[in-house]
mmCIF file of C-alpha atoms in Angstrom:
data_model
loop_
_atom_site.group_PDB
_atom_site.id
_atom_site.type_symbol
_atom_site.label_atom_id
_atom_site.label_comp_id
_atom_site.label_asym_id
_atom_site.label_seq_id
_atom_site.Cartn_x
_atom_site.Cartn_y
_atom_site.Cartn_z
ATOM 1 C CA MET A 1 4.721 12.479 44.343
ATOM 2 C CA ARG A 2 4.179 9.285 42.593
ATOM 3 C CA PRO A 3 5.528 6.170 44.381
ATOM 4 C CA PRO A 4 8.118 4.207 42.858
ATOM 5 C CA LEU A 5 6.978 1.748 40.058
ATOM 6 C CA PRO A 6 7.481 -1.995 40.819
ATOM 7 C CA VAL A 7 10.170 -3.154 38.602
ATOM 8 C CA ALA A 8 9.071 -5.393 35.599
ATOM 9 C CA ARG A 9 12.300 -7.246 35.173
ATOM 10 C CA GLU A 10 14.955 -8.588 37.565
ATOM 11 C CA VAL A 11 18.559 -6.956 37.372
ATOM 12 C CA GLY A 12 21.077 -9.710 36.373
ATOM 13 C CA ARG A 13 19.352 -11.830 33.946
ATOM 14 C CA GLN A 14 20.835 -11.789 30.439
ATOM 15 C CA ALA A 15 18.489 -11.961 27.623
ATOM 16 C CA ASP A 16 19.654 -13.228 24.226
ATOM 17 C CA MET A 17 19.460 -9.830 22.751
ATOM 18 C CA GLY A 18 23.089 -8.425 22.650
ATOM 19 C CA GLY A 19 23.896 -9.156 26.180
ATOM 20 C CA LEU A 20 21.541 -6.462 27.599
ATOM 21 C CA GLU A 21 20.795 -6.677 31.290
ATOM 22 C CA LEU A 22 16.957 -6.892 31.862
ATOM 23 C CA TYR A 23 14.988 -6.412 34.727
ATOM 24 C CA GLN A 24 12.916 -9.412 36.227
ATOM 25 C CA PRO A 25 10.421 -9.464 39.140
ATOM 26 C CA GLY A 26 11.920 -9.466 42.468
ATOM 27 C CA ALA A 27 14.349 -6.648 42.105
ATOM 28 C CA ASP A 28 14.019 -3.324 43.894
ATOM 29 C CA ALA A 29 11.382 -0.746 43.026
ATOM 30 C CA MET A 30 12.372 2.053 40.506
ATOM 31 C CA ASP A 31 10.624 5.437 39.398
ATOM 32 C CA LEU A 32 8.718 5.870 36.110
ATOM 33 C CA GLY A 33 11.557 7.503 34.400
ATOM 34 C CA THR A 34 14.068 4.728 35.197
ATOM 35 C CA TYR A 35 11.348 2.197 33.852
ATOM 36 C CA PHE A 36 10.955 4.274 30.674
ATOM 37 C CA ASP A 37 14.661 4.220 29.880
ATOM 38 C CA SER A 38 14.901 0.430 30.665
ATOM 39 C CA GLU A 39 12.073 -0.197 28.352
ATOM 40 C CA LEU A 40 13.468 1.724 25.436
ATOM 41 C CA ASP A 41 16.992 -0.113 26.070
ATOM 42 C CA GLU A 42 14.976 -3.360 25.627
ATOM 43 C CA HIS A 43 13.282 -2.253 22.520
ATOM 44 C CA GLU A 44 16.756 -1.343 20.972
ATOM 45 C CA ALA A 45 17.983 -4.568 21.908
ATOM 46 C CA VAL A 46 15.048 -6.395 20.250
ATOM 47 C CA ALA A 47 15.675 -4.281 17.155
ATOM 48 C CA ARG A 48 19.361 -5.584 17.099
ATOM 49 C CA ALA A 49 18.238 -9.183 17.443
ATOM 50 C CA THR A 50 15.876 -8.809 14.554
ATOM 51 C CA ARG A 51 18.719 -7.902 12.171
ATOM 52 C CA VAL A 52 19.860 -11.451 11.897
ATOM 53 C CA LEU A 53 16.712 -11.999 9.903
ATOM 54 C CA LYS A 54 17.765 -9.948 6.894
ATOM 55 C CA SER A 55 17.943 -12.557 4.251
ATOM 56 C CA GLU A 56 14.777 -14.564 5.590
ATOM 57 C CA PHE A 57 12.863 -11.016 5.407
ATOM 58 C CA ILE A 58 13.948 -10.572 1.838
ATOM 59 C CA ARG A 59 13.065 -14.042 0.900
ATOM 60 C CA LEU A 60 9.574 -13.913 2.457
ATOM 61 C CA VAL A 61 8.550 -10.580 0.793
ATOM 62 C CA ASP A 62 9.620 -11.884 -2.484
ATOM 63 C CA ILE A 63 7.568 -15.133 -1.712
ATOM 64 C CA CYS A 64 4.563 -12.844 -0.932
ATOM 65 C CA GLU A 65 4.925 -10.915 -4.251
ATOM 66 C CA ALA A 66 5.418 -14.214 -6.296
ATOM 67 C CA ALA A 67 2.280 -15.776 -4.503
ATOM 68 C CA VAL A 68 0.159 -12.750 -5.202
ATOM 69 C CA ASN A 69 1.259 -12.458 -8.828
ATOM 70 C CA ALA A 70 0.410 -15.979 -9.342
ATOM 71 C CA GLY A 71 -3.235 -15.279 -7.819
ATOM 72 C CA ASN A 72 -2.485 -17.299 -4.682
ATOM 73 C CA LYS A 73 -3.665 -16.236 -1.131
ATOM 74 C CA LEU A 74 -1.747 -15.183 1.981
ATOM 75 C CA VAL A 75 -3.119 -16.796 5.206
ATOM 76 C CA PHE A 76 -2.165 -15.714 8.711
ATOM 77 C CA PHE A 77 -3.142 -16.631 12.290
ATOM 78 C CA GLY A 78 -1.867 -16.875 15.797
ATOM 79 C CA ASN A 79 -3.170 -17.094 19.458
ATOM 80 C CA GLY A 80 -3.542 -14.159 21.843
ATOM 81 C CA GLY A 81 -1.236 -11.352 21.152
ATOM 82 C CA SER A 82 -0.077 -13.101 17.949
ATOM 83 C CA ALA A 83 -3.431 -13.222 16.833
ATOM 84 C CA ALA A 84 -3.655 -9.370 16.989
ATOM 85 C CA THR A 85 -0.416 -9.386 14.996
ATOM 86 C CA ALA A 86 -1.754 -11.698 12.358
ATOM 87 C CA SER A 87 -4.907 -9.442 12.039
ATOM 88 C CA HIS A 88 -2.697 -6.279 11.684
ATOM 89 C CA LEU A 89 -0.399 -7.961 9.054
ATOM 90 C CA ALA A 90 -3.573 -9.146 7.016
ATOM 91 C CA GLU A 91 -5.347 -5.786 7.340
ATOM 92 C CA ASP A 92 -2.325 -3.542 6.313
ATOM 93 C CA LEU A 93 -1.537 -5.660 3.471
ATOM 94 C CA ALA A 94 -5.114 -5.771 2.256
ATOM 95 C CA THR A 95 -5.490 -1.795 2.593
ATOM 96 C CA TYR A 96 -2.293 -0.273 2.316
ATOM 97 C CA ALA A 97 0.219 -2.284 0.198
ATOM 98 C CA ILE A 98 -1.518 -1.726 -3.156
ATOM 99 C CA PRO A 99 -2.873 1.806 -4.271
ATOM 100 C CA PHE A 100 -6.504 1.849 -4.406
ATOM 101 C CA SER A 101 -6.251 3.265 -7.991
ATOM 102 C CA GLU A 102 -4.865 -0.095 -9.101
ATOM 103 C CA PRO A 103 -7.406 -2.881 -10.174
ATOM 104 C CA ARG A 104 -5.398 -5.563 -8.465
ATOM 105 C CA ARG A 105 -6.074 -6.695 -4.955
ATOM 106 C CA LEU A 106 -4.583 -8.972 -2.523
ATOM 107 C CA LYS A 107 -6.218 -12.225 -1.470
ATOM 108 C CA VAL A 108 -5.233 -12.116 2.226
ATOM 109 C CA LEU A 109 -6.944 -13.669 5.107
ATOM 110 C CA SER A 110 -6.633 -13.623 9.042
ATOM 111 C CA LEU A 111 -8.082 -16.895 10.464
ATOM 112 C CA ASN A 112 -8.436 -15.632 13.871
ATOM 113 C CA ASP A 113 -10.774 -12.780 13.162
ATOM 114 C CA SER A 114 -14.079 -14.520 13.350
ATOM 115 C CA PRO A 115 -15.062 -15.199 17.040
ATOM 116 C CA SER A 116 -18.170 -17.189 15.623
ATOM 117 C CA THR A 117 -16.102 -19.421 13.561
ATOM 118 C CA LEU A 118 -13.646 -19.956 16.196
ATOM 119 C CA THR A 119 -15.781 -20.765 19.047
ATOM 120 C CA ALA A 120 -18.029 -23.030 16.845
ATOM 121 C CA LEU A 121 -14.912 -25.000 15.812
ATOM 122 C CA GLY A 122 -13.509 -24.982 19.470
ATOM 123 C CA ASN A 123 -16.921 -26.097 21.009
ATOM 124 C CA ASP A 124 -17.702 -28.781 18.235
ATOM 125 C CA ILE A 125 -14.257 -30.301 17.731
ATOM 126 C CA GLY A 126 -11.734 -28.897 20.104
ATOM 127 C CA PHE A 127 -9.372 -25.835 20.411
ATOM 128 C CA GLU A 128 -6.643 -27.654 18.461
ATOM 129 C CA ALA A 129 -8.800 -27.679 15.246
ATOM 130 C CA ILE A 130 -9.569 -23.863 15.362
ATOM 131 C CA PHE A 131 -7.098 -23.270 12.575
ATOM 132 C CA THR A 132 -6.692 -26.637 11.097
ATOM 133 C CA GLU A 133 -10.300 -26.718 9.754
ATOM 134 C CA GLN A 134 -9.933 -23.253 8.386
ATOM 135 C CA VAL A 135 -6.671 -24.007 6.525
ATOM 136 C CA GLN A 136 -8.424 -27.142 4.996
ATOM 137 C CA GLN A 137 -11.344 -24.847 3.906
ATOM 138 C CA TRP A 138 -9.373 -21.884 2.476
ATOM 139 C CA ALA A 139 -5.632 -22.850 1.658
ATOM 140 C CA ARG A 140 -4.758 -24.192 -1.715
ATOM 141 C CA PRO A 141 -1.367 -25.390 -3.207
ATOM 142 C CA GLY A 142 1.038 -22.316 -3.636
ATOM 143 C CA ASP A 143 -0.808 -20.232 -0.944
ATOM 144 C CA LEU A 144 1.561 -18.819 1.758
ATOM 145 C CA VAL A 145 0.390 -19.900 5.267
ATOM 146 C CA LEU A 146 2.114 -18.061 8.014
ATOM 147 C CA THR A 147 1.634 -18.273 11.750
ATOM 148 C CA MET A 148 3.092 -16.560 14.727
ATOM 149 C CA SER A 149 4.197 -18.018 17.981
ATOM 150 C CA GLY A 150 6.436 -16.904 20.724
ATOM 151 C CA SER A 151 7.185 -20.524 21.924
ATOM 152 C CA GLY A 152 6.707 -22.269 18.559
ATOM 153 C CA ASN A 153 4.874 -25.200 20.313
ATOM 154 C CA SER A 154 1.314 -24.315 20.545
ATOM 155 C CA PRO A 155 -0.451 -27.499 19.398
ATOM 156 C CA ASN A 156 -3.077 -25.599 17.394
ATOM 157 C CA LEU A 157 -0.614 -23.714 15.334
ATOM 158 C CA VAL A 158 1.525 -26.771 14.817
ATOM 159 C CA ALA A 159 -1.523 -28.889 13.626
ATOM 160 C CA ALA A 160 -2.504 -25.993 11.248
ATOM 161 C CA ILE A 161 0.946 -25.840 9.715
ATOM 162 C CA GLU A 162 1.188 -29.594 9.312
ATOM 163 C CA LYS A 163 -2.235 -29.382 7.521
ATOM 164 C CA ALA A 164 -0.919 -26.479 5.295
ATOM 165 C CA ARG A 165 1.897 -28.657 4.307
ATOM 166 C CA GLU A 166 -0.264 -31.581 3.278
ATOM 167 C CA LEU A 167 -2.230 -29.353 1.157
ATOM 168 C CA GLY A 168 0.995 -28.274 -0.729
ATOM 169 C CA CYS A 169 1.151 -24.798 0.739
ATOM 170 C CA GLN A 170 4.330 -22.683 1.321
ATOM 171 C CA THR A 171 4.720 -22.283 5.109
ATOM 172 C CA SER A 172 6.319 -19.829 7.513
ATOM 173 C CA ALA A 173 6.295 -18.981 11.204
ATOM 174 C CA MET A 174 7.480 -16.074 13.325
ATOM 175 C CA THR A 175 8.919 -17.526 16.433
ATOM 176 C CA GLY A 176 10.857 -16.759 19.680
ATOM 177 C CA PHE A 177 12.604 -18.661 22.474
ATOM 178 C CA SER A 178 14.283 -21.688 20.748
ATOM 179 C CA GLY A 179 11.755 -21.872 17.989
ATOM 180 C CA GLY A 180 9.792 -24.940 19.176
ATOM 181 C CA LYS A 181 8.448 -27.265 16.775
ATOM 182 C CA LEU A 182 7.257 -24.514 14.244
ATOM 183 C CA LYS A 183 10.915 -23.538 13.498
ATOM 184 C CA SER A 184 11.808 -26.933 11.903
ATOM 185 C CA LEU A 185 8.354 -27.656 10.612
ATOM 186 C CA VAL A 186 7.944 -24.638 8.167
ATOM 187 C CA GLN A 187 9.856 -24.005 5.000
ATOM 188 C CA HIS A 188 10.503 -20.280 5.814
ATOM 189 C CA PRO A 189 11.144 -19.541 9.489
ATOM 190 C CA LEU A 190 11.562 -16.075 10.825
ATOM 191 C CA HIS A 191 13.165 -16.898 14.276
ATOM 192 C CA VAL A 192 14.380 -14.503 17.030
ATOM 193 C CA GLU A 193 16.525 -15.877 19.719
ATOM 194 C CA ILE A 194 14.724 -13.994 22.428
ATOM 195 C CA HIS A 195 13.862 -15.998 25.650
ATOM 196 C CA GLU A 196 11.097 -13.540 26.843
ATOM 197 C CA MET A 197 7.624 -13.516 25.578
ATOM 198 C CA GLN A 198 6.821 -9.834 25.276
ATOM 199 C CA PRO A 199 10.115 -8.771 23.553
ATOM 200 C CA ALA A 200 9.690 -11.724 21.163
ATOM 201 C CA GLN A 201 6.382 -10.468 20.201
ATOM 202 C CA ASP A 202 7.906 -6.860 19.833
ATOM 203 C CA ALA A 203 10.380 -8.447 17.270
ATOM 204 C CA HIS A 204 7.407 -10.167 15.459
ATOM 205 C CA MET A 205 5.649 -6.718 15.138
ATOM 206 C CA ILE A 206 8.889 -5.121 13.886
ATOM 207 C CA MET A 207 8.861 -7.825 11.177
ATOM 208 C CA THR A 208 5.265 -7.461 10.604
ATOM 209 C CA HIS A 209 5.735 -3.616 9.639
ATOM 210 C CA MET A 210 8.759 -4.358 7.554
ATOM 211 C CA ILE A 211 6.807 -7.140 5.496
ATOM 212 C CA ILE A 212 4.183 -4.691 4.889
ATOM 213 C CA ASP A 213 6.487 -1.845 3.783
ATOM 214 C CA GLY A 214 8.739 -4.236 1.925
ATOM 215 C CA PHE A 215 5.910 -5.533 0.004
ATOM 216 C CA ARG A 216 4.415 -2.121 -0.697
ATOM 217 C CA THR A 217 7.854 -0.762 -1.892
ATOM 218 C CA LEU A 218 8.162 -3.773 -4.335
ATOM 219 C CA VAL A 219 4.546 -2.983 -5.851
ATOM 220 C CA ARG A 220 5.192 0.653 -6.176
ATOM 221 C CA ASN A 221 8.639 0.031 -7.907
ATOM 222 C CA GLU A 222 6.876 -2.402 -10.294
ATOM 223 C CA LEU A 223 4.177 0.053 -10.979
ATOM 224 C CA ALA A 224 6.660 2.750 -11.527
ATOM 225 C CA GLU A 225 8.606 0.713 -13.990
ATOM 226 C CA ASN A 226 5.403 -0.154 -15.809
ATOM 227 C CA GLU A 227 4.594 3.574 -16.060
ATOM 228 C CA ASN A 228 8.028 4.357 -17.573
ATOM 229 C CA GLY A 229 7.831 1.576 -20.053
ATOM 230 C CA GLY A 230 9.962 -0.891 -18.390
ATOM 231 C CA THR A 231 13.636 -1.006 -17.645
ATOM 232 C CA GLU A 232 15.975 -0.088 -20.574
ATOM 233 C CA GLY A 233 17.865 -3.351 -22.049
#
């Protein structure tokens, strides 16, 4: 018989996710079945916490569509797990949002996808410059520059968003905890008040998939309207 699984979260700590009681290190051991149920309870709470972003989500998808229609770029980046989410967002928008039968393509870029570039900039200048220099290189006025950070305080992300603002880009950030510096620095914050890193990143992944599908829906609605000769008026 499998031994009890060490508890990942301590009983009694209230997360800012609808009052759900979460487990933290130090509690008694539990079996895998109890762990499974507690994890799903947590994910449901994350989804509830993400609901407050409805208006921000709609605005950001509209901004993405407007930027693309104007020929602007979508630029994403993050550290660690957020880097993986940024890559995911860029890849799905590039390959899934617009049908391959259409001549139009998205100008979308994830700045954390080249190890050679990241290590060169980190070695030659410093870690804080790994995204700032790339924003300087690629971003132009009107582009959407979006970063992701659990804390909202990573110095290299803050510096890159400051550079994007200097260049006249639109700026956005997905954040957790209290939002940190990024929440007030960007024009279009996507902030979830979740004070635990992994659930905050879960919320960011939910938003990532919703942005991808929301944009895809807008594009397909537009294509359908054009096929039908536009709206009647």
